[in-house]
Coordinates of C-alpha atoms (C1' of nucleotides) and ligand atoms in Angstrom, one line a residue:
Chain A
M1 CA -44.3 -53.6 -30.3
P2 CA -43.6 -50.6 -27.9
T3 CA -45.7 -47.5 -28.5
A4 CA -43.6 -44.6 -29.7
K5 CA -43.8 -41.9 -27.0
S6 CA -42.8 -38.3 -27.9
T7 CA -42.8 -37.3 -24.2
L8 CA -40.3 -38.7 -21.7
S9 CA -41.7 -40.3 -18.5
T10 CA -40.7 -38.9 -15.2
S11 CA -38.7 -42.2 -14.4
D12 CA -36.9 -41.9 -17.7
L13 CA -36.0 -38.3 -17.0
I14 CA -34.7 -39.2 -13.7
R15 CA -32.8 -42.3 -14.9
A16 CA -31.3 -40.3 -17.7
T17 CA -29.3 -38.1 -15.3
G18 CA -27.6 -41.1 -13.8
V19 CA -29.2 -41.1 -10.4
K20 CA -31.6 -43.8 -9.0
V21 CA -35.3 -43.8 -9.6
T22 CA -36.8 -43.6 -6.2
P23 CA -40.4 -43.2 -5.0
A24 CA -39.4 -39.9 -3.3
R25 CA -37.8 -38.5 -6.4
M26 CA -40.7 -39.5 -8.6
R27 CA -43.4 -38.0 -6.3
V28 CA -41.6 -34.8 -5.8
L29 CA -40.7 -34.3 -9.5
E30 CA -44.3 -35.1 -10.5
L31 CA -45.6 -32.6 -7.9
L32 CA -43.3 -29.9 -9.2
N33 CA -44.4 -30.5 -12.8
G34 CA -48.0 -30.4 -11.9
A35 CA -47.7 -27.2 -9.8
G36 CA -48.5 -23.9 -11.5
R37 CA -45.9 -22.1 -9.3
P38 CA -42.6 -22.6 -7.4
L39 CA -43.1 -24.6 -4.4
S40 CA -41.2 -24.4 -1.0
H41 CA -40.0 -27.2 1.2
S42 CA -43.0 -26.9 3.4
D43 CA -45.5 -26.5 0.5
I44 CA -44.1 -29.8 -0.8
E45 CA -44.3 -31.5 2.7
S46 CA -47.9 -30.4 3.1
A47 CA -48.8 -31.7 -0.3
L48 CA -47.4 -35.2 0.4
V49 CA -48.8 -35.7 3.8
A50 CA -50.7 -38.8 2.6
R51 CA -47.6 -40.6 2.7
P52 CA -45.0 -38.4 4.3
I53 CA -41.4 -38.1 3.2
D54 CA -38.8 -37.5 5.8
R55 CA -37.9 -33.8 6.1
V56 CA -34.2 -34.3 5.4
T57 CA -34.8 -36.8 2.7
L58 CA -36.9 -34.2 0.9
Y59 CA -34.2 -31.6 1.2
R60 CA -31.9 -34.1 -0.3
V61 CA -34.2 -35.1 -3.0
L62 CA -34.6 -31.5 -4.0
D63 CA -30.9 -30.9 -3.9
S64 CA -30.4 -33.9 -6.3
L65 CA -33.2 -32.7 -8.7
V66 CA -31.4 -29.2 -8.8
A67 CA -28.0 -30.8 -9.2
S68 CA -29.3 -32.8 -12.1
A69 CA -31.1 -29.8 -13.6
L70 CA -34.5 -31.3 -13.4
A71 CA -35.6 -28.6 -11.1
L72 CA -34.5 -25.0 -10.3
K73 CA -34.3 -23.3 -7.0
A74 CA -34.9 -19.6 -6.3
V75 CA -35.1 -17.6 -3.1
D76 CA -38.4 -15.6 -2.4
T77 CA -38.7 -12.2 -0.8
R78 CA -39.1 -13.9 2.7
G79 CA -35.8 -15.6 2.4
V80 CA -37.4 -19.1 1.6
Y81 CA -36.3 -21.5 -1.3
H82 CA -38.9 -22.3 -3.9
Y83 CA -38.3 -25.3 -6.3
S84 CA -39.9 -25.5 -9.8
A85 CA -39.5 -28.4 -12.5
A86 CA -37.3 -27.4 -15.3
A87 CA -39.9 -28.4 -17.8
A88 CA -42.5 -26.1 -16.2
H89 CA -40.0 -23.4 -15.6
H90 CA -39.1 -23.3 -19.4
R91 CA -42.7 -22.7 -20.3
H92 CA -42.3 -19.4 -18.4
S93 CA -38.9 -18.3 -19.5
N94 CA -40.1 -16.2 -22.4
H95 CA -42.1 -13.7 -20.3
V96 CA -41.6 -11.9 -17.0
H97 CA -43.5 -12.3 -13.8
F98 CA -45.1 -10.1 -11.1
H99 CA -44.8 -11.3 -7.6
C100 CA -47.4 -10.2 -5.1
T101 CA -46.0 -9.4 -1.7
G102 CA -49.5 -9.6 -0.3
C103 CA -50.6 -13.1 -1.3
G104 CA -47.4 -14.5 -2.5
G105 CA -48.9 -15.1 -5.9
S106 CA -46.9 -15.1 -9.1
F107 CA -48.5 -13.6 -12.3
C108 CA -47.4 -14.1 -15.9
L109 CA -47.1 -10.7 -17.8
D110 CA -47.3 -10.1 -21.5
A111 CA -43.6 -8.9 -21.7
K112 CA -40.3 -10.4 -22.8
P113 CA -37.5 -10.4 -20.3
P114 CA -35.0 -7.7 -20.9
S115 CA -31.7 -8.8 -22.7
A116 CA -28.5 -8.7 -20.8
P117 CA -26.2 -5.5 -21.0
K118 CA -22.6 -5.8 -22.0
L119 CA -20.4 -7.3 -19.3
P120 CA -16.8 -6.4 -18.4
R121 CA -14.1 -8.4 -20.0
G122 CA -13.6 -11.9 -18.5
F123 CA -17.1 -12.0 -16.7
Q124 CA -19.2 -14.9 -17.2
L125 CA -23.0 -14.6 -16.9
S126 CA -25.0 -17.4 -15.6
A127 CA -28.4 -16.1 -14.8
I128 CA -30.6 -13.1 -15.3
A129 CA -33.2 -12.2 -12.8
F130 CA -36.0 -9.7 -13.7
E131 CA -38.6 -9.6 -11.1
L132 CA -41.5 -7.2 -10.5
R133 CA -42.9 -6.8 -7.1
G134 CA -45.9 -5.2 -5.7
K135 CA -49.6 -5.8 -4.9
C136 CA -52.0 -7.7 -7.2
K137 CA -55.4 -6.4 -7.9
S138 CA -57.3 -8.5 -5.3
C139 CA -54.8 -7.7 -2.6
I140 CA -55.4 -4.0 -3.1
S141 CA -59.1 -4.0 -3.4
G142 CA -59.9 -6.9 -1.2
Chain B
M1 CA -24.9 31.8 14.2
P2 CA -25.2 28.2 13.0
T3 CA -23.2 27.1 10.0
A4 CA -25.4 26.3 7.0
K5 CA -24.9 22.6 6.2
S6 CA -25.8 21.2 2.8
T7 CA -25.7 17.6 4.1
L8 CA -28.0 16.4 6.7
S9 CA -26.3 14.7 9.8
T10 CA -27.3 11.1 10.7
S11 CA -29.0 12.3 13.8
D12 CA -31.0 14.9 11.7
L13 CA -32.1 12.1 9.2
I14 CA -33.2 10.0 12.0
R15 CA -35.1 12.7 14.0
A16 CA -36.8 13.9 10.7
T17 CA -38.5 10.5 10.4
G18 CA -40.1 10.9 13.8
V19 CA -38.3 8.2 15.8
K20 CA -35.9 8.7 18.7
V21 CA -32.3 9.3 18.0
T22 CA -30.6 6.3 19.7
P23 CA -26.9 5.2 19.9
A24 CA -27.8 2.0 18.2
R25 CA -29.7 3.7 15.3
M26 CA -26.8 6.1 14.8
R27 CA -24.2 3.5 14.8
V28 CA -26.1 1.2 12.4
L29 CA -27.0 3.9 9.9
E30 CA -23.5 5.3 9.9
L31 CA -22.1 1.8 9.3
L32 CA -24.5 1.2 6.4
N33 CA -23.7 4.5 4.8
G34 CA -20.0 3.8 5.0
A35 CA -20.4 0.3 3.7
G36 CA -19.8 -0.2 -0.1
R37 CA -22.3 -3.1 -0.1
P38 CA -25.4 -4.5 1.5
L39 CA -24.7 -5.9 4.9
S40 CA -26.4 -8.8 6.7
H41 CA -27.4 -8.8 10.3
S42 CA -24.4 -10.9 11.2
D43 CA -22.0 -8.7 9.1
I44 CA -23.3 -5.7 11.2
E45 CA -22.9 -7.7 14.5
S46 CA -19.3 -8.5 13.7
A47 CA -18.6 -4.9 12.7
L48 CA -19.9 -3.6 16.0
V49 CA -18.2 -6.1 18.3
A50 CA -16.4 -3.4 20.0
R51 CA -19.4 -2.3 21.8
P52 CA -22.0 -5.0 21.0
I53 CA -25.7 -4.4 20.3
D54 CA -28.0 -6.9 21.4
R55 CA -29.1 -9.2 18.6
V56 CA -32.9 -8.5 19.0
T57 CA -32.2 -4.7 19.2
L58 CA -30.2 -4.9 16.1
Y59 CA -33.1 -6.6 14.3
R60 CA -35.4 -4.0 15.5
V61 CA -33.1 -1.1 14.5
L62 CA -32.8 -2.5 11.1
D63 CA -36.7 -2.9 10.8
S64 CA -37.1 0.7 11.9
L65 CA -34.6 2.1 9.5
V66 CA -36.3 0.0 6.7
A67 CA -39.8 1.3 8.0
S68 CA -38.6 4.9 7.8
A69 CA -37.1 4.3 4.4
L70 CA -33.6 5.2 5.7
A71 CA -32.5 1.8 4.6
L72 CA -33.5 -0.9 2.3
K73 CA -33.8 -4.8 2.8
A74 CA -33.1 -7.3 0.1
V75 CA -32.7 -11.0 0.3
D76 CA -29.6 -12.8 -1.3
T77 CA -29.4 -15.9 -3.0
R78 CA -28.7 -17.9 0.1
G79 CA -32.0 -16.6 1.8
V80 CA -30.3 -14.0 4.0
Y81 CA -31.4 -10.4 4.3
H82 CA -29.0 -7.6 3.4
Y83 CA -29.6 -4.0 4.4
S84 CA -28.1 -0.8 2.8
A85 CA -28.5 2.7 3.5
A86 CA -31.0 4.5 1.4
A87 CA -28.5 7.4 0.5
A88 CA -25.8 4.8 -0.7
H89 CA -28.5 2.8 -2.5
H90 CA -29.5 5.8 -4.4
R91 CA -26.1 6.3 -5.8
H92 CA -26.5 2.9 -7.3
S93 CA -30.2 3.1 -8.6
N94 CA -29.3 4.3 -12.1
H95 CA -27.2 1.3 -13.2
V96 CA -27.5 -2.4 -12.9
H97 CA -25.2 -4.8 -11.0
F98 CA -23.5 -8.0 -11.4
H99 CA -23.4 -10.4 -8.5
C100 CA -20.5 -12.8 -8.4
T101 CA -21.6 -16.2 -7.1
G102 CA -18.0 -17.1 -6.4
C103 CA -16.8 -14.4 -4.2
G104 CA -20.2 -12.7 -3.4
G105 CA -18.8 -9.4 -5.0
S106 CA -21.4 -6.8 -6.4
F107 CA -20.0 -5.0 -9.6
C108 CA -21.5 -1.8 -11.1
L109 CA -22.1 -2.1 -14.8
D110 CA -22.4 0.8 -17.3
A111 CA -26.2 0.0 -18.2
K112 CA -29.3 1.5 -17.2
P113 CA -32.0 -0.8 -15.5
P114 CA -34.7 -1.8 -17.7
S115 CA -38.0 0.0 -17.3
A116 CA -41.1 -1.7 -16.1
P117 CA -43.4 -3.5 -18.6
K118 CA -47.2 -2.7 -18.7
L119 CA -49.1 -4.2 -15.7
P120 CA -52.5 -5.7 -15.6
R121 CA -55.3 -3.3 -14.4
G122 CA -55.3 -2.8 -10.7
F123 CA -51.8 -4.0 -10.1
Q124 CA -49.5 -1.8 -8.0
L125 CA -45.7 -1.9 -8.6
S126 CA -43.5 -1.3 -5.6
A127 CA -40.0 -2.6 -6.8
I128 CA -38.2 -3.7 -9.9
A129 CA -35.3 -6.1 -9.4
F130 CA -32.8 -6.6 -12.4
E131 CA -30.0 -8.7 -11.4
L132 CA -27.2 -10.4 -13.3
R133 CA -25.3 -13.3 -11.8
G134 CA -22.4 -15.2 -12.6
K135 CA -18.6 -15.4 -12.1
C136 CA -16.3 -12.3 -12.0
K137 CA -13.1 -12.2 -13.7
S138 CA -10.9 -13.1 -10.9
C139 CA -13.2 -16.0 -9.8
I140 CA -12.7 -17.5 -13.2
S141 CA -9.1 -17.1 -13.8
G142 CA -8.0 -17.2 -10.1
Chain C
dA1 C1' -37.4 17.6 37.5
dT2 C1' -41.4 14.7 35.9
dT3 C1' -43.5 11.9 32.8
dC4 C1' -44.3 8.1 29.5
dA5 C1' -44.2 6.3 25.1
dA6 C1' -40.5 4.3 22.6
dA7 C1' -36.5 1.6 22.8
dT8 C1' -33.7 -1.9 24.9
dG9 C1' -32.1 -6.5 27.0
dC10 C1' -32.7 -10.9 27.9
dA11 C1' -35.0 -15.6 27.7
dA12 C1' -37.5 -18.5 25.2
dC13 C1' -39.3 -19.7 20.9
dT14 C1' -40.0 -20.9 15.7
dA15 C1' -38.8 -22.0 11.0
dA16 C1' -35.3 -23.3 7.5
dG17 C1' -31.9 -25.8 6.5
dT18 C1' -27.4 -29.0 7.6
dT19 C1' -24.6 -33.1 9.3
dG20 C1' -23.4 -37.7 11.1
dC21 C1' -24.4 -42.2 11.1
dA22 C1' -26.7 -46.6 11.0
dT23 C1' -30.2 -49.0 8.0
dT24 C1' -32.4 -49.8 3.7
dT25 C1' -32.8 -50.3 -1.3
dG26 C1' -32.2 -49.7 -6.7
dA27 C1' -30.2 -51.8 -10.1
dA28 C1' -26.2 -53.9 -11.8
dT29 C1' -23.9 -58.5 -12.1
dC30 C1' -24.0 -63.0 -11.7
Chain D
dG1 C1' -33.9 -65.3 -8.8
dA2 C1' -29.8 -64.5 -5.5
dT3 C1' -25.8 -61.4 -4.4
dT4 C1' -23.7 -57.1 -3.9
dC5 C1' -22.6 -52.4 -2.8
dA6 C1' -22.9 -47.6 -3.7
dA7 C1' -26.6 -44.6 -3.3
dA8 C1' -30.6 -43.3 -0.9
dT9 C1' -33.2 -43.0 3.4
dG10 C1' -34.6 -42.2 8.5
dC11 C1' -33.7 -40.4 12.5
dA12 C1' -31.5 -37.5 16.0
dA13 C1' -29.0 -33.7 16.9
dC14 C1' -27.5 -29.3 15.5
dT15 C1' -27.0 -24.5 13.3
dT16 C1' -28.4 -20.1 11.7
dA17 C1' -31.9 -16.5 10.9
dG18 C1' -35.5 -14.5 12.6
dT19 C1' -39.6 -13.6 16.2
dT20 C1' -42.2 -12.7 20.5
dG21 C1' -43.2 -11.6 25.4
dC22 C1' -42.1 -9.1 29.1
dA23 C1' -39.6 -6.4 32.4
dT24 C1' -36.4 -2.4 32.5
dT25 C1' -34.3 1.8 30.8
dT26 C1' -34.3 6.2 28.1
dG27 C1' -35.0 10.1 24.7
dA28 C1' -37.3 14.0 24.6
dA29 C1' -41.2 16.7 25.4
dT30 C1' -43.5 19.5 28.9
Ligands
LIG1 MN1 -45.4 -17.5 -16.5
LIG2 MN1 -23.4 0.4 -8.3
LIG3 ZN1 -51.9 -10.7 -4.1
LIG4 ZN1 -16.1 -13.1 -7.9

DNA sequence: ATTCAAATGCAACTAAGTTGCATTTGAATC
DNA sequence: GATTCAAATGCAACTTAGTTGCATTTGAAT
């Protein structure tokens, strides 16, 4: 008899969204899930050099993961998109982050994100971004 | 005798920062000050077609305005930099804004920006961004 | 008027992201 | 296991945003 599993496998997660389970999607989603921070297209390309994925395919894989809500996409202060696995992202949605403009690092802070203010009638909120920027300890002293 | 002026002229503002007062800097800063929203490089290029400024010069003019704190630079959700005059920006620094992902519009809300949480020792804060995104009334109903 | 660092214009370049199209493949059906 | 076909991939070409190097021009100080 099959073992009861509480966590869904990567391939199950992908299949559940209705798209094909392909090696590229598997490798990228697993990479995002293992990463401790949002990764850019070129971060991912570098991480997968061993068996490279075509540049364009990688963009399309990332698009599809975002479209199926398995990943999230955000633009950084240099204007580059960074992707994170939804599962990993949710672990960080209860506190705010500090982004170092020196080293690019992201730091978890012990503070809840602010709640949304009242919106004008008829407006529909889809996202709140609260981001702190500056220099981290080692970028100042180092 | 010279008339006492309460508001500094654009050329005075530029001169005060120690850089040369040039036509390009004048025109760009005045455009930013008149604009009701942050403008991208290409927005500005389009606005100044009558007597075009070289692409590279425009980038350098914008850099210099940002360096001398006469303008601010922020990246939008498409990864493109947008510039606003500091004077115009300060008029909006006491309340938060809603950005419509449909029409690209920016709406002033009647709510103060949240204050910064405690940072770890040795960290230095340089900017706080609190941004609400979603659809505005006319983008939903229209 | 002379002087020179700062600013400009132009050509060439990089990096990020997109599009079109021919080929391959996951997975559904037989 | 073989057949089928939309979905996914690979590759070439393209676009848009932004940068760099260098020769020429210019703001403003003297
Ligand atoms: Mn975190
Ligand atoms: Mn405002
Ligand atoms: Zn740092
Ligand atoms: Zn709108």
